[in-house]
XYZ file of C-alpha atoms in Angstrom:
767
model
C 5.726 75.050 -240.653
C 3.687 78.109 -241.628
C 5.095 81.618 -241.691
C 3.484 82.607 -238.425
C 4.932 79.567 -236.586
C 8.627 80.301 -237.068
C 10.818 81.362 -234.197
C 13.039 84.426 -234.041
C 16.224 83.926 -232.020
C 18.916 86.514 -231.301
C 22.277 85.196 -230.115
C 23.956 87.973 -228.118
C 27.640 87.210 -227.565
C 30.141 88.994 -225.323
C 33.590 89.249 -227.008
C 35.180 91.639 -224.521
C 38.618 91.084 -223.010
C 37.352 89.353 -219.870
C 36.014 86.459 -222.009
C 39.582 85.217 -222.464
C 39.428 83.712 -218.937
C 39.975 79.967 -219.001
C 37.249 77.470 -218.174
C 39.932 74.798 -218.123
C 43.439 74.348 -219.507
C 42.198 74.215 -223.107
C 38.976 76.229 -223.304
C 38.280 79.907 -222.668
C 34.924 81.488 -221.846
C 34.605 82.746 -225.426
C 35.421 79.350 -226.975
C 32.846 77.667 -224.749
C 30.221 80.195 -225.863
C 31.187 79.696 -229.526
C 30.759 75.919 -229.102
C 27.297 76.463 -227.672
C 26.287 78.763 -230.534
C 27.549 76.188 -233.031
C 25.401 73.523 -231.408
C 22.308 75.713 -231.784
C 23.081 76.593 -235.412
C 23.922 73.015 -236.378
C 20.714 71.710 -234.885
C 18.629 74.288 -236.774
C 20.514 73.666 -239.998
C 20.453 69.886 -240.110
C 16.794 69.724 -239.157
C 15.943 71.996 -242.108
C 14.362 74.422 -239.672
C 12.858 77.634 -241.064
C 13.453 79.468 -237.789
C 15.505 82.637 -238.231
C 18.607 83.505 -236.210
C 20.440 86.795 -235.756
C 23.941 87.184 -234.287
C 24.883 90.315 -232.307
C 28.296 90.910 -230.710
C 29.031 93.436 -227.985
C 32.493 94.502 -226.895
C 33.688 94.769 -230.526
C 36.227 97.420 -231.633
C 33.790 98.718 -234.232
C 30.115 99.620 -234.031
C 27.343 98.650 -236.432
C 23.759 98.884 -235.284
C 20.666 101.019 -235.941
C 20.534 102.637 -232.478
C 23.987 104.258 -232.481
C 23.945 107.906 -233.556
C 27.579 107.879 -234.635
C 29.034 110.001 -231.821
C 27.757 109.084 -228.351
C 29.056 106.249 -226.182
C 25.587 104.770 -225.871
C 25.209 101.611 -227.970
C 28.859 101.885 -229.005
C 30.870 98.682 -229.582
C 27.756 96.665 -230.462
C 27.781 94.983 -233.890
C 24.955 93.218 -235.693
C 27.073 90.518 -237.348
C 24.108 88.738 -238.891
C 20.532 89.930 -239.382
C 17.537 87.629 -239.114
C 17.774 84.839 -241.693
C 17.506 81.073 -241.974
C 20.746 79.448 -240.860
C 23.260 78.623 -243.581
C 26.917 77.669 -244.042
C 27.977 81.299 -244.103
C 26.735 81.860 -240.562
C 28.331 78.639 -239.329
C 31.649 79.573 -240.964
C 31.523 83.025 -239.383
C 30.944 81.611 -235.909
C 33.683 78.995 -236.247
C 36.416 81.089 -237.812
C 35.786 84.834 -237.534
C 34.930 85.573 -233.897
C 37.836 86.706 -231.727
C 38.551 88.446 -228.418
C 38.780 92.257 -228.406
C 40.335 94.616 -225.848
C 37.080 96.542 -225.408
C 34.779 96.286 -222.397
C 31.256 95.863 -223.722
C 27.931 96.771 -222.142
C 25.458 93.913 -222.008
C 22.484 96.263 -221.541
C 23.385 98.039 -224.781
C 23.553 94.639 -226.460
C 20.095 93.654 -225.172
C 18.665 96.991 -226.348
C 20.053 96.453 -229.864
C 18.630 92.904 -229.891
C 15.163 94.181 -228.915
C 15.369 96.843 -231.616
C 16.297 94.166 -234.156
C 12.981 92.430 -233.484
C 11.173 95.755 -234.016
C 12.908 96.291 -237.357
C 11.800 92.901 -238.595
C 8.235 93.618 -237.538
C 8.351 96.664 -239.770
C 9.401 94.320 -242.581
C 6.200 92.370 -241.936
C 7.965 89.378 -240.433
C 5.891 87.662 -237.781
C 7.531 85.358 -235.232
C 5.504 82.987 -233.130
C 8.235 83.007 -230.440
C 10.868 85.656 -229.766
C 13.946 84.862 -227.735
C 17.265 86.378 -226.849
C 20.134 84.250 -225.566
C 22.904 86.324 -223.985
C 26.292 84.641 -223.550
C 28.540 86.574 -221.167
C 30.633 86.434 -218.008
C 28.846 89.506 -216.455
C 32.052 91.562 -216.446
C 30.642 94.918 -217.597
C 27.399 96.845 -217.719
C 26.074 100.347 -217.189
C 24.250 101.195 -213.979
C 21.638 103.395 -215.584
C 18.346 102.689 -213.861
C 16.319 104.347 -216.622
C 17.884 102.113 -219.294
C 17.232 99.008 -217.207
C 13.603 100.003 -216.685
C 13.164 100.690 -220.394
C 14.665 97.326 -221.364
C 12.347 95.458 -218.984
C 9.362 97.316 -220.414
C 10.336 96.558 -224.031
C 10.936 92.876 -223.321
C 7.471 92.532 -221.798
C 5.800 94.627 -224.486
C 7.250 92.581 -227.347
C 6.829 89.206 -225.563
C 10.542 88.468 -225.797
C 12.055 85.820 -223.582
C 15.559 86.459 -222.258
C 17.909 83.605 -221.267
C 21.494 83.977 -220.136
C 24.379 81.532 -220.463
C 27.484 82.089 -218.354
C 30.247 80.185 -216.528
C 28.179 80.481 -213.328
C 24.946 78.668 -212.509
C 22.077 80.465 -210.826
C 22.339 78.211 -207.803
C 26.030 78.980 -207.421
C 25.306 82.682 -207.758
C 22.803 82.561 -204.915
C 25.320 80.742 -202.730
C 28.002 83.331 -203.513
C 25.814 86.047 -202.012
C 26.495 84.595 -198.557
C 30.178 83.739 -199.082
C 33.139 85.986 -198.287
C 34.294 87.972 -201.273
C 37.769 86.477 -201.306
C 36.378 82.910 -201.456
C 34.069 83.375 -204.432
C 34.981 81.284 -207.439
C 33.145 79.707 -210.306
C 32.023 76.098 -210.467
C 34.606 75.072 -213.060
C 37.455 75.306 -210.644
C 38.787 78.692 -211.786
C 40.524 80.304 -208.819
C 39.835 83.857 -210.033
C 37.285 85.410 -207.642
C 34.101 87.049 -208.937
C 34.145 90.820 -208.835
C 31.516 93.047 -207.272
C 30.596 94.265 -210.750
C 29.950 90.713 -211.876
C 27.737 90.091 -208.865
C 25.742 93.252 -209.603
C 25.313 92.303 -213.262
C 24.149 88.826 -212.287
C 21.440 90.331 -210.102
C 20.300 92.666 -212.881
C 20.080 89.889 -215.475
C 18.421 87.534 -213.037
C 15.613 90.030 -212.559
C 15.293 90.595 -216.316
C 15.200 86.866 -217.059
C 12.604 86.153 -214.378
C 10.367 88.952 -215.683
C 10.345 87.300 -219.127
C 10.018 83.696 -217.850
C 13.642 83.082 -218.765
C 16.502 81.760 -216.642
C 20.244 81.815 -216.042
C 22.190 78.770 -217.176
C 25.766 77.682 -216.637
C 27.892 76.101 -219.355
C 27.204 72.692 -217.838
C 23.468 73.329 -217.758
C 23.335 74.558 -221.344
C 22.319 71.192 -222.740
C 19.046 71.536 -220.863
C 18.463 74.885 -222.556
C 19.433 73.548 -225.978
C 16.948 70.721 -225.707
C 14.261 73.397 -225.458
C 15.298 74.715 -228.863
C 15.305 71.289 -230.504
C 12.494 71.193 -233.036
C 10.288 68.138 -232.830
C 11.200 65.825 -235.685
C 7.976 63.832 -235.271
C 4.756 65.557 -236.240
C 2.308 62.759 -236.652
C -1.022 63.692 -238.202
C -2.340 60.189 -237.618
C -3.200 57.316 -239.955
C -6.809 56.221 -240.196
C -7.724 52.531 -240.053
C -10.828 50.418 -239.716
C -10.090 48.125 -236.758
C -11.963 44.919 -237.574
C -13.099 42.593 -234.799
C -14.417 39.396 -236.278
C -16.101 39.360 -239.694
C -18.674 42.132 -239.290
C -17.744 44.531 -236.491
C -15.405 47.508 -237.138
C -14.282 50.574 -235.162
C -12.813 53.615 -236.983
C -9.499 54.469 -235.314
C -6.515 56.781 -235.719
C -2.923 55.614 -235.174
C -0.412 58.301 -234.110
C 3.259 58.017 -233.240
C 3.631 58.333 -229.475
C 7.419 58.084 -229.324
C 10.130 57.203 -231.793
C 13.854 56.595 -231.787
C 15.665 59.849 -232.463
C 17.622 59.349 -235.676
C 19.413 62.021 -237.713
C 17.534 63.075 -240.826
C 20.756 62.919 -242.781
C 18.995 62.133 -246.069
C 16.408 64.883 -245.678
C 18.783 67.823 -246.005
C 17.434 70.484 -248.315
C 19.490 73.506 -249.305
C 21.801 73.266 -246.342
C 24.189 70.813 -247.949
C 25.001 73.061 -250.945
C 27.114 76.155 -250.483
C 26.105 77.377 -253.944
C 22.306 77.352 -254.012
C 22.260 78.097 -257.748
C 23.722 74.663 -258.509
C 21.014 72.186 -259.450
C 21.118 69.048 -257.330
C 19.883 65.822 -258.848
C 20.398 62.125 -258.251
C 21.739 59.745 -260.897
C 21.118 56.014 -261.091
C 23.115 53.618 -263.257
C 22.884 49.880 -263.893
C 26.232 48.107 -264.252
C 26.935 44.431 -264.955
C 28.808 42.277 -262.471
C 31.210 40.833 -265.063
C 34.740 42.027 -265.778
C 33.647 44.404 -268.532
C 31.572 46.566 -266.150
C 29.259 47.611 -268.963
C 26.656 50.327 -268.480
C 23.138 49.100 -269.165
C 21.404 52.035 -270.775
C 18.819 50.035 -272.687
C 15.975 48.816 -270.496
C 15.700 45.740 -272.699
C 19.010 44.569 -271.219
C 17.469 44.401 -267.751
C 15.115 41.708 -266.445
C 13.473 41.263 -263.067
C 14.786 38.421 -260.924
C 14.799 37.164 -257.378
C 17.862 35.919 -255.529
C 17.907 32.310 -254.370
C 21.165 31.780 -252.493
C 23.853 33.052 -254.839
C 21.719 32.453 -257.947
C 19.566 35.058 -259.676
C 16.362 33.497 -261.026
C 14.667 35.565 -263.786
C 10.991 36.381 -263.336
C 8.825 36.164 -266.395
C 6.698 39.295 -266.678
C 3.730 37.174 -267.715
C 3.833 35.090 -264.571
C 2.087 36.064 -261.373
C 4.142 38.333 -259.127
C 5.802 36.595 -256.215
C 4.972 39.475 -253.903
C 2.179 38.861 -251.444
C -0.903 40.849 -252.402
C -2.266 42.649 -249.351
C -4.763 45.350 -248.512
C -4.649 48.007 -245.836
C -6.029 46.549 -242.631
C -5.933 46.610 -238.836
C -7.440 43.291 -237.761
C -7.820 42.291 -234.126
C -7.131 38.537 -234.182
C -7.728 37.826 -230.505
C -6.584 38.410 -226.933
C -3.900 36.931 -224.707
C -2.762 37.418 -221.130
C -0.170 40.152 -220.725
C 2.253 37.665 -219.180
C 2.503 35.940 -222.577
C 3.909 39.065 -224.273
C 7.446 39.444 -222.987
C 9.212 42.754 -223.272
C 12.013 41.307 -225.393
C 9.403 40.522 -228.068
C 8.911 44.221 -228.819
C 10.197 45.254 -232.245
C 10.462 48.466 -234.225
C 11.720 51.917 -233.345
C 8.401 53.507 -232.375
C 5.247 53.128 -230.290
C 1.872 54.127 -231.745
C -1.078 55.488 -229.834
C -4.471 54.173 -230.970
C -7.525 56.366 -230.350
C -11.069 56.318 -231.795
C -11.708 58.497 -234.827
C -13.597 61.600 -233.575
C -15.323 61.967 -236.932
C -16.947 58.536 -236.612
C -19.350 59.531 -233.860
C -19.816 59.211 -230.120
C -21.140 55.627 -230.229
C -17.861 54.299 -231.659
C -15.875 56.195 -229.035
C -17.975 54.643 -226.282
C -17.431 51.135 -227.680
C -13.681 51.748 -227.933
C -13.432 53.041 -224.357
C -15.396 50.078 -222.977
C -13.143 47.645 -224.839
C -9.990 49.301 -223.436
C -11.391 49.206 -219.896
C -12.298 45.535 -220.250
C -8.803 44.705 -221.533
C -7.277 46.622 -218.620
C -9.430 44.872 -216.020
C -8.817 41.417 -217.501
C -5.085 42.160 -217.925
C -5.032 41.087 -221.565
C -3.358 42.385 -224.731
C -4.847 42.339 -228.204
C -3.027 40.585 -231.080
C -3.279 42.531 -234.343
C -2.484 42.017 -238.018
C -1.597 45.399 -239.472
C -0.930 46.445 -243.088
C -0.045 50.105 -243.648
C -0.929 50.090 -247.354
C -1.091 47.764 -250.350
C 2.644 48.181 -251.018
C 3.812 47.258 -247.502
C 4.284 43.903 -245.825
C 1.934 42.540 -243.147
C 2.970 43.208 -239.581
C 2.119 41.477 -236.318
C 1.594 43.583 -233.223
C -0.033 43.834 -229.820
C -2.436 46.378 -228.319
C -1.664 47.423 -224.745
C -4.463 49.138 -222.764
C -3.525 52.469 -221.168
C -5.787 54.317 -218.764
C -5.174 57.553 -216.851
C -7.417 60.337 -215.608
C -6.872 62.251 -218.843
C -6.389 59.483 -221.435
C -7.935 56.162 -222.399
C -6.202 54.609 -225.389
C -4.285 51.645 -226.732
C -0.568 51.486 -227.401
C 0.501 49.507 -230.458
C 3.860 47.685 -230.412
C 5.251 45.519 -233.226
C 5.889 41.833 -232.486
C 8.012 39.207 -234.255
C 6.615 36.281 -236.226
C 7.596 32.804 -235.085
C 10.191 32.562 -237.873
C 11.851 35.732 -236.557
C 12.514 34.234 -233.136
C 15.890 32.606 -232.644
C 15.988 30.150 -229.790
C 19.262 30.152 -227.859
C 19.820 27.455 -225.249
C 21.897 28.726 -222.374
C 23.236 26.773 -219.444
C 21.142 27.164 -216.325
C 23.569 28.268 -213.642
C 20.864 27.957 -210.989
C 21.077 24.177 -211.402
C 24.782 24.239 -210.546
C 24.952 23.969 -206.791
C 28.479 25.354 -206.667
C 27.390 28.569 -208.389
C 23.920 29.055 -206.978
C 23.902 32.502 -205.312
C 22.872 32.757 -201.703
C 20.451 35.264 -200.237
C 23.221 37.668 -199.229
C 24.652 37.755 -202.745
C 21.236 38.329 -204.326
C 20.484 41.231 -201.976
C 23.894 42.733 -202.699
C 23.249 42.768 -206.457
C 19.797 44.287 -205.866
C 21.391 47.096 -203.865
C 23.981 47.670 -206.616
C 21.275 47.954 -209.277
C 19.276 50.381 -207.132
C 22.340 52.554 -206.542
C 22.821 52.954 -210.304
C 19.186 53.750 -211.053
C 19.081 57.113 -212.852
C 15.301 57.370 -212.587
C 15.470 58.068 -208.844
C 15.345 61.532 -207.326
C 18.602 63.284 -206.541
C 17.406 63.986 -203.033
C 14.356 63.154 -201.012
C 13.359 66.825 -200.961
C 13.989 67.393 -204.693
C 11.667 66.469 -207.541
C 14.329 66.357 -210.265
C 15.393 62.917 -211.470
C 19.040 61.977 -211.864
C 18.532 61.697 -215.604
C 15.618 63.363 -217.363
C 15.416 62.250 -221.024
C 13.118 65.196 -221.835
C 15.963 67.598 -221.130
C 18.838 65.735 -222.768
C 19.182 65.089 -226.485
C 20.981 62.275 -228.257
C 24.783 62.801 -227.996
C 25.311 60.705 -231.118
C 23.308 63.162 -233.215
C 25.038 66.182 -231.697
C 28.431 64.644 -232.468
C 27.331 64.052 -236.063
C 26.220 67.688 -236.397
C 29.541 68.858 -234.988
C 31.580 66.711 -237.387
C 29.639 67.662 -240.529
C 29.686 71.348 -239.633
C 33.437 71.422 -239.051
C 34.268 69.414 -242.175
C 32.038 71.686 -244.308
C 33.673 74.914 -243.136
C 37.217 73.516 -242.705
C 37.612 70.632 -245.170
C 41.280 69.980 -244.362
C 41.032 70.067 -240.572
C 40.819 66.974 -238.402
C 37.697 66.211 -236.430
C 37.923 67.447 -232.833
C 38.278 65.192 -229.858
C 34.811 64.507 -228.481
C 36.245 64.312 -224.951
C 36.416 68.128 -224.788
C 32.886 68.698 -226.072
C 30.056 69.869 -223.828
C 27.924 66.859 -224.684
C 30.585 64.495 -223.373
C 31.111 66.573 -220.229
C 27.362 66.383 -219.583
C 27.466 62.589 -219.816
C 30.360 62.542 -217.361
C 28.284 64.600 -214.934
C 25.570 61.939 -215.098
C 28.148 59.281 -214.302
C 29.399 61.223 -211.319
C 25.896 61.245 -209.841
C 25.955 57.478 -209.382
C 29.707 56.997 -208.963
C 29.842 57.849 -205.297
C 31.067 56.327 -202.047
C 27.971 54.166 -201.697
C 28.449 52.638 -205.149
C 32.163 52.123 -204.538
C 31.401 50.324 -201.284
C 28.896 48.048 -203.034
C 31.389 47.249 -205.784
C 34.005 46.401 -203.164
C 31.577 44.064 -201.430
C 30.745 42.469 -204.792
C 34.409 41.719 -205.372
C 34.552 40.048 -201.974
C 31.350 38.045 -202.399
C 32.082 37.048 -206.016
C 35.821 36.290 -206.171
C 37.282 36.128 -209.662
C 40.079 33.873 -210.777
C 41.764 33.772 -214.143
C 40.594 31.015 -216.469
C 43.384 29.702 -218.680
C 41.903 28.050 -221.729
C 43.612 25.024 -223.140
C 44.414 24.752 -226.813
C 41.386 23.773 -228.864
C 41.392 20.079 -229.709
C 37.957 19.880 -231.250
C 38.869 18.392 -234.618
C 42.466 17.234 -234.278
C 43.716 14.546 -236.615
C 44.833 11.632 -234.482
C 47.119 10.449 -237.265
C 49.101 13.709 -237.358
C 52.656 13.399 -236.085
C 53.315 15.897 -233.356
C 56.778 16.477 -231.929
C 56.822 16.537 -228.165
C 59.561 16.673 -225.588
C 59.783 13.232 -224.014
C 61.461 14.710 -220.956
C 58.477 16.973 -220.182
C 55.958 15.660 -217.692
C 53.807 18.780 -217.780
C 52.006 17.633 -220.920
C 50.520 14.720 -218.994
C 49.371 16.693 -215.963
C 45.641 17.042 -215.454
C 44.549 19.982 -213.362
C 41.853 18.862 -210.964
C 40.118 22.227 -211.076
C 40.011 22.494 -214.861
C 37.028 20.182 -215.280
C 34.227 22.570 -214.426
C 36.068 25.593 -215.855
C 36.287 23.941 -219.254
C 32.591 23.185 -219.173
C 31.645 26.739 -218.285
C 33.972 28.294 -220.848
C 33.151 26.053 -223.802
C 29.557 27.286 -224.240
C 26.348 25.462 -225.037
C 28.011 23.015 -227.441
C 28.624 20.734 -224.443
C 24.885 20.067 -224.271
C 25.258 18.036 -227.469
C 27.736 15.564 -225.881
C 25.869 12.373 -225.003
C 28.701 9.800 -224.956
C 32.476 9.581 -224.843
C 33.890 10.002 -228.361
C 37.241 9.071 -229.872
C 38.209 12.610 -230.974
C 38.528 14.135 -227.498
C 37.610 11.362 -225.045
C 39.160 13.054 -222.003
C 37.147 16.240 -222.497
C 33.939 14.311 -223.226
C 34.405 12.184 -220.126
C 34.949 15.264 -217.944
C 31.850 17.008 -219.282
C 29.610 13.983 -218.784
C 30.916 13.420 -215.271
C 30.483 17.055 -214.256
C 26.918 17.009 -215.544
C 26.271 13.977 -213.352
C 27.678 15.740 -210.317
C 25.480 18.791 -210.893
C 22.174 17.213 -211.785
C 21.720 13.827 -210.026
C 21.614 12.265 -206.587
C 24.196 9.792 -205.312
C 22.397 6.576 -206.351
C 21.731 7.726 -209.890
C 25.291 9.018 -210.210
C 26.838 5.593 -209.523
C 24.660 3.881 -212.129
C 25.296 6.494 -214.810
C 28.985 6.694 -213.951
C 29.423 2.961 -214.530
C 28.022 3.395 -218.051
C 30.357 6.301 -218.805
C 33.327 4.339 -217.416
C 32.453 1.436 -219.696
C 32.559 3.775 -222.726
C 35.983 5.215 -221.925
C 37.418 1.766 -221.054
C 36.559 0.569 -224.551
C 38.257 3.642 -226.005
C 41.380 3.062 -223.849
C 41.813 -0.413 -225.306
C 41.008 0.760 -228.851
C 43.564 3.557 -228.669
C 46.296 1.238 -227.421
C 45.521 -1.319 -230.099
C 45.755 1.465 -232.674
C 49.246 2.264 -231.362
C 50.218 -1.386 -231.908
C 48.869 -1.250 -235.459
C 51.041 1.810 -236.038
C 54.002 -0.161 -234.640
C 53.322 -3.128 -236.938
C 53.730 -0.884 -239.976
C 57.208 0.259 -238.890
C 60.096 -1.480 -240.613
C 62.616 -0.774 -237.871
C 62.342 -0.553 -234.113
C 62.512 3.218 -233.726
C 61.033 3.732 -230.276
C 60.755 7.495 -230.783
C 58.092 7.074 -233.467
C 55.488 9.792 -232.832
C 52.562 7.878 -234.305
C 52.850 5.160 -231.663
C 53.594 7.670 -228.918
C 50.527 9.807 -229.757
C 48.050 6.935 -229.388
C 49.755 5.602 -226.253
C 49.677 9.038 -224.632
C 46.015 9.502 -225.496
C 45.168 6.091 -224.056
C 47.044 6.848 -220.831
C 45.358 10.263 -220.414
C 42.011 8.458 -220.555
C 43.185 6.106 -217.798
C 44.348 9.044 -215.744
C 41.058 10.964 -215.957
C 39.142 7.724 -215.292
C 41.154 7.251 -212.084
C 40.608 10.871 -211.039
C 36.810 10.685 -211.209
C 36.747 7.173 -209.758
C 38.414 8.587 -206.658
C 35.993 11.532 -206.531
C 32.965 9.232 -206.837
C 34.393 6.480 -204.577
C 34.207 3.957 -207.424
C 37.549 2.280 -206.626
C 36.473 -1.346 -207.211
C 35.590 -0.783 -210.856
C 38.821 1.090 -211.605
C 41.087 -1.384 -209.785
C 39.485 -4.308 -211.593
C 39.910 -2.572 -214.929
C 43.564 -1.656 -214.291
C 44.435 -5.205 -213.188
C 42.814 -6.659 -216.299
C 44.447 -4.042 -218.505
C 47.894 -4.906 -217.092
C 47.375 -8.600 -217.850
C 46.268 -7.612 -221.365
C 49.534 -5.668 -221.747
C 51.558 -8.627 -220.451
C 50.054 -10.905 -223.108
C 50.722 -8.315 -225.813
C 54.332 -7.919 -224.658
C 54.910 -11.633 -225.248
C 54.689 -10.910 -228.966
C 58.237 -10.182 -230.018
C 57.115 -7.486 -232.443
C 55.334 -5.473 -229.743
C 57.474 -6.252 -226.697
C 59.506 -3.065 -226.691
C 56.480 -0.853 -227.429
C 54.414 -2.312 -224.570
C 57.266 -2.186 -222.060
C 58.069 1.377 -223.068
C 54.388 2.291 -222.592
C 54.328 0.894 -219.054
C 57.640 2.433 -218.084
C 56.924 5.873 -219.550
C 53.348 6.317 -218.420
C 52.916 4.197 -215.299
C 56.263 3.741 -213.574
C 57.533 7.299 -214.132
C 54.191 8.896 -213.175
C 53.494 6.343 -210.354
C 49.920 5.847 -211.537
C 48.618 2.697 -209.891
C 45.626 1.214 -208.114
C 43.377 3.258 -205.845
C 44.554 2.667 -202.261
C 42.768 2.809 -198.938
C 44.561 6.116 -198.298
C 42.409 7.630 -201.073
C 39.250 5.574 -200.528
C 38.869 4.067 -197.062
C 36.938 1.000 -198.259
C 39.629 -0.018 -200.743
C 41.414 -3.286 -199.902
C 44.669 -2.157 -201.566
C 47.284 -0.549 -199.357
C 50.156 1.680 -200.448
C 52.722 -1.128 -200.480
C 50.565 -3.296 -202.758
C 49.967 -0.329 -205.035
C 53.702 0.358 -205.376
C 54.398 -3.320 -205.988
C 51.708 -3.417 -208.705
C 53.243 -0.649 -210.779
C 56.894 -1.597 -210.132
C 57.336 -3.757 -213.211
C 55.165 -4.956 -216.062
C 56.550 -8.520 -216.184
C 56.658 -9.190 -212.451
C 54.370 -11.862 -211.060
C 51.663 -9.706 -209.532
C 49.090 -12.471 -209.423
C 50.046 -13.717 -205.952
C 50.056 -10.278 -204.382
C 46.711 -9.327 -205.827
C 45.009 -12.745 -206.050
C 44.552 -12.505 -209.820
C 44.709 -15.660 -211.903
C 43.607 -14.649 -215.374
C 45.035 -15.421 -218.799
C 43.956 -13.483 -221.873
C 44.514 -15.100 -225.233
C 45.801 -13.198 -228.252
C 42.451 -13.595 -230.030
C 40.277 -12.417 -227.136
C 37.966 -9.616 -228.239
C 37.033 -6.527 -226.306
C 33.758 -8.021 -224.997
C 35.738 -10.640 -223.062
C 38.006 -7.933 -221.682
C 35.013 -5.914 -220.498
C 33.531 -9.005 -218.869
C 36.785 -9.408 -217.008
C 36.671 -5.816 -215.800
């Protein structure tokens, strides 16, 4: 920034007794004004701005300014606390810690006169300001009614091209409304019950006229962020980077790439003198190389250091004589081809900035004409250009797209970085639209559309107003402002705690934005959403993914809850367990119940009735094999036991797991009306158990299995009460499960004998 481009800003602060009035329970008028001044100073300081700021107080017990003659009341109680200078820690410390309320009634017109004179003094010192501004912070409590002084001030402001802005507890809109309200009902917008005085109303009118004559305005505390954004220096000053845009092997167009917009990040590492209180201290950076071993030796000798690249956790030395592993590139901007805009999705966009591409004016009119014609053709064909870009020989190649942009004033291309194929991570998500139970209807879709529209901050506040609900041009990044606030306070008060951000103006501004969309209409839509999309609590079961089936787990034999299967858990488990369920293709031995549920639910969601029956038979066959395998494993555990301890947990664990498989098989057989297959299996399985019980070594284990898991839970054949086509009634079902050793062949017309050596294929043939 050159000397004639700096800005001169006078902060004129009212410290009179009336400024002790409370904005809220914690903040007074004066404290709110001090916070605003700190925000301005911090922003100038941390952006290394060369703009100069002066601080003038009126309503002070003492007087210190060039206009006071030492005896008269005119210009008394006005103090120039800080003359024009670049902001520093001393000014910030003064504002934070040394400004206090006085018992003197100040005159704002005297303060403005001293501020104007301060500009004149600096002109005599050959300082030239590109912009001159005065910001007065007051509650309008006192002023003189001298018409001549007011006329002179207006003349001087216009003559010196000084802009006057005023910050107060009252907005200009509220002030206009108060003109028509009864005097006893006037109050400020912050909820303070103290009515505005006639003197305040007169002062507001005077300052309104002065501000309008200088193209300034009146701002409330809540509107101050809009004013502060005006004083935020642009951190991006792109001069443009020249490229030769190559199209094919021979054709080139000279272009200039400029930053159009960029993410606003704090220039925390670009601080200059602002981070040192003592400017005489030399600031330098030190770099040391230290080994990773226990000795932590300093490596001062460069011969101790070798170049290497990291492969996993191993450092591989690079021989200096070998060819560098870095890709050798040259500066380029190559147009590789074109693609339809629909192929470039918005989530492909990378980087923190967008570049504007324009033809190089120095190249000549013919190149500009070619560039414009190419942009128009891309716009008409709705295509984007794919580009390989290299900023310089030390940077890595970059892939990007060129987006045509045409308005009445501008014809250009916007450049946006794109990812390479290796940068894309494919994530497979369940398609809820394929789940009939969760497919939204037209009413639900329209409701969500209305909810989104009600929270759209880009809409106008009112049909007759042009202002948007949220204008990003007038609101800065609250994260950066919070950082400025924290650094400034810690620098001037190292031992103090950081303030609560909830009481800061930036946070209150964000709350105001929220209140604009949090209204009765939004509340009504949210209520309707709760009705249309009911929510129920999902209780996740303990993870069984990799349990050891040989672990001995103590369980209460008197508890039946462990064997209960909730009919509504099936789909909930699928939805809550993520995309890993897509990998399940068959029923496994680790968690067969869960696998069986997932496979069955997928069938119910994705196939028609005929295909479901065929696929279900295959899944049933898989779990039937596992049921027999698990029970046989329990018998093998029993054969290794020296005594007949029926409470052995190894046997019980496998028996329980086998029974749970039978239970879930019965549940889905009922749901899919596949009763014949299940009844045949259960009959054959009972005969298998009868044959195993004839072995003296296993008799007690088999009988205990039937009693514990079938008789006590009453799990039996599927009856005609559950499936109408079933030929088994309730009496037959009860008779079947009554006893393991009863002769059930006559009642059920089964005449099958299974030998001890019969393998599982024969059992499956029987089923």
